[in-house]
PDB file of C-alpha atoms in Angstrom:
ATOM      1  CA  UNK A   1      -9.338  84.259 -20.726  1.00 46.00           C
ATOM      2  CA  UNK A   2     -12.980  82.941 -19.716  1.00 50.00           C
ATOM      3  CA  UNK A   3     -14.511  81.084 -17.298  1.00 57.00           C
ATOM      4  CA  UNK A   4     -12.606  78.368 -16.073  1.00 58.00           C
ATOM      5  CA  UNK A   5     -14.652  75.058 -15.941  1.00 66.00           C
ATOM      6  CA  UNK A   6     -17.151  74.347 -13.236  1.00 78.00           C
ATOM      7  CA  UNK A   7     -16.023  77.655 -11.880  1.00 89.00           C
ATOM      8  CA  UNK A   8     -19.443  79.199 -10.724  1.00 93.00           C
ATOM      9  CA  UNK A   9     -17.827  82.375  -8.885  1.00 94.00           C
ATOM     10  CA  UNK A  10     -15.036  84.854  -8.328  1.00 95.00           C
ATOM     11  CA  UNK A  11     -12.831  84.582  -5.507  1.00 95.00           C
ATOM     12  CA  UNK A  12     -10.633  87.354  -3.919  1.00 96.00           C
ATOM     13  CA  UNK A  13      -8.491  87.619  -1.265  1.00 97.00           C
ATOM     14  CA  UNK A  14      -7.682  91.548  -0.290  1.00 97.00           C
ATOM     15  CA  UNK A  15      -5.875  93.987   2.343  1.00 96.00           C
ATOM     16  CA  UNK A  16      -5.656  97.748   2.402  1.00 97.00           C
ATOM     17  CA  UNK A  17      -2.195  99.329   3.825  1.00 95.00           C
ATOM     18  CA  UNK A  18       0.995 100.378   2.719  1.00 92.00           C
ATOM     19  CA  UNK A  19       2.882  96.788   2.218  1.00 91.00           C
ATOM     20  CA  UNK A  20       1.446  94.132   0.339  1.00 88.00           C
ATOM     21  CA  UNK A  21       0.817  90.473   1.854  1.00 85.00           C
ATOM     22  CA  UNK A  22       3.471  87.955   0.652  1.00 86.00           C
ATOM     23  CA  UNK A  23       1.435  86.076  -1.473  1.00 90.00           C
ATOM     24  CA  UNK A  24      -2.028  84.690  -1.266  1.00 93.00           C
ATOM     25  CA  UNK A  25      -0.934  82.633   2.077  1.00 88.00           C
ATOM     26  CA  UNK A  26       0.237  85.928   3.657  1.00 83.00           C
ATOM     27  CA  UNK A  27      -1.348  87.101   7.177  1.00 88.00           C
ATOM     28  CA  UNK A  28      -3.937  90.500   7.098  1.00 92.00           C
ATOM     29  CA  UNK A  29      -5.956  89.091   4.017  1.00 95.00           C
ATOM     30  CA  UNK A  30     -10.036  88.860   3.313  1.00 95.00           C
ATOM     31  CA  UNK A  31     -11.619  86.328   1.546  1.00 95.00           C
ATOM     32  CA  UNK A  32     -15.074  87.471  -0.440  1.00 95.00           C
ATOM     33  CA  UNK A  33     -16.870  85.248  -3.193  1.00 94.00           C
ATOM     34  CA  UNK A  34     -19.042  86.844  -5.727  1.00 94.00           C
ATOM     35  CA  UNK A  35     -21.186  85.118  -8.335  1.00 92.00           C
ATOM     36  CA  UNK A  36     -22.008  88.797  -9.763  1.00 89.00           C
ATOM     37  CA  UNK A  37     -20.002  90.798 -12.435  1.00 84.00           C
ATOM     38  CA  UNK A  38     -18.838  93.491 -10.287  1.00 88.00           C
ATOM     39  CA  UNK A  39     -17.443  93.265  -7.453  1.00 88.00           C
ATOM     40  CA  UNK A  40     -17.904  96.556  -4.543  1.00 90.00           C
ATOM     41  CA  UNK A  41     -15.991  96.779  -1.723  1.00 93.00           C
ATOM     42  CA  UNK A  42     -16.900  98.853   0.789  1.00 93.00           C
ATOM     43  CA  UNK A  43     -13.080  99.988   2.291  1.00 95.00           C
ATOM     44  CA  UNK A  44     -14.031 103.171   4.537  1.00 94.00           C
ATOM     45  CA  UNK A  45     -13.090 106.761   4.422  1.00 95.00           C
ATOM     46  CA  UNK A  46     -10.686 106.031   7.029  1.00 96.00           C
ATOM     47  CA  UNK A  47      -8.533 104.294   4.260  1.00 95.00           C
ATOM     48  CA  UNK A  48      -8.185 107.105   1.555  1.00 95.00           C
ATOM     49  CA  UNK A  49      -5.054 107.699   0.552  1.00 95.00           C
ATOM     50  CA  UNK A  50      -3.979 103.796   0.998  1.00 96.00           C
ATOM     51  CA  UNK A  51      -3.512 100.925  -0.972  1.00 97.00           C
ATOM     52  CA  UNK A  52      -5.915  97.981  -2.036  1.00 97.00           C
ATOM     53  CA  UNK A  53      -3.762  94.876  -2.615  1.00 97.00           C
ATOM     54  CA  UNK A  54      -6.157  92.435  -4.392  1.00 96.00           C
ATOM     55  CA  UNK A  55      -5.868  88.666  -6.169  1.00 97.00           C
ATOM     56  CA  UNK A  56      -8.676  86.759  -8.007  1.00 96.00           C
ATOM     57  CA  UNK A  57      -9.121  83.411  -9.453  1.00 95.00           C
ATOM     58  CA  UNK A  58     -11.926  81.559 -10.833  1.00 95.00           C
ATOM     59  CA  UNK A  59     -13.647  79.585  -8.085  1.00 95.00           C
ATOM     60  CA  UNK A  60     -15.728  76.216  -8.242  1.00 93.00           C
ATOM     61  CA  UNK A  61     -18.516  76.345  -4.651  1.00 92.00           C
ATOM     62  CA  UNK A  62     -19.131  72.710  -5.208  1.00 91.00           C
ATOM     63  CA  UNK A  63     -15.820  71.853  -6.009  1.00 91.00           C
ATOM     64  CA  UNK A  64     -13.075  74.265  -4.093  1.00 90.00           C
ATOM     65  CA  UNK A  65     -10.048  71.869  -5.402  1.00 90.00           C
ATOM     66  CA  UNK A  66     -10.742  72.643  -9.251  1.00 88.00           C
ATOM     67  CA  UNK A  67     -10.804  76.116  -8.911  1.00 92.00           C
ATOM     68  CA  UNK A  68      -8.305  78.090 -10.621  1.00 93.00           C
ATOM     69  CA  UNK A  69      -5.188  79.469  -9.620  1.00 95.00           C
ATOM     70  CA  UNK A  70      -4.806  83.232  -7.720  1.00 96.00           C
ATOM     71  CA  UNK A  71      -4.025  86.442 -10.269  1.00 96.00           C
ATOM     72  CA  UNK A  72      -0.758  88.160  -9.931  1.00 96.00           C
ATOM     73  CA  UNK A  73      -1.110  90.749  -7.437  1.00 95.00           C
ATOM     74  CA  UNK A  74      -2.796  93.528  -8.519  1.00 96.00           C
ATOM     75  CA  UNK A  75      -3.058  97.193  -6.595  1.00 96.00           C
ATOM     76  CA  UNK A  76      -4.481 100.390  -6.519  1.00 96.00           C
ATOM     77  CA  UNK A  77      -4.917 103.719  -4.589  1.00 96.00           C
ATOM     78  CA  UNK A  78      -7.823 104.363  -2.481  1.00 95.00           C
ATOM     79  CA  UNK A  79      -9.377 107.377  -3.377  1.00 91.00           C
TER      80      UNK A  79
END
């Protein structure tokens, strides 16, 4: 659905394991911003075979409180 006003980046918030957090507020998560259109992350070898829990939203730098909400929870194996 496009950019979301003002919204000048992409914010996630992330864990690798075998349980999800509960929800964006959930203990064990990262935080990254990117302004670019893909996003890498580097998870380690040590993590093949695991799962990347992940959750975007649209995010304003100059103005945090307009930023969009958080994605449904989305995963995927490590390979």
């Amino acid at each position: 659905a496009g950019v979301r006003g003002g919204a000048d980046s992409v914010q996630c918030a992330y864990m690798v394991g075998t349980a999800a957090a509960r929800g964006v507020g959930g203990a064990g998560l990262t935080f990254e911003l990117t302004t670019r259109a893909v996003l890498t992350l580097a998870l380690g070898a040590e993590n093949t075979a695991q799962y990347l829990y992940i959750y975007f939203r649209w995010y304003s730098t100059k103005r945090p409180k307009l930023s969009g909400p958080w994605s449904e929870l989305n995963t995927t194996l490590i390979l």
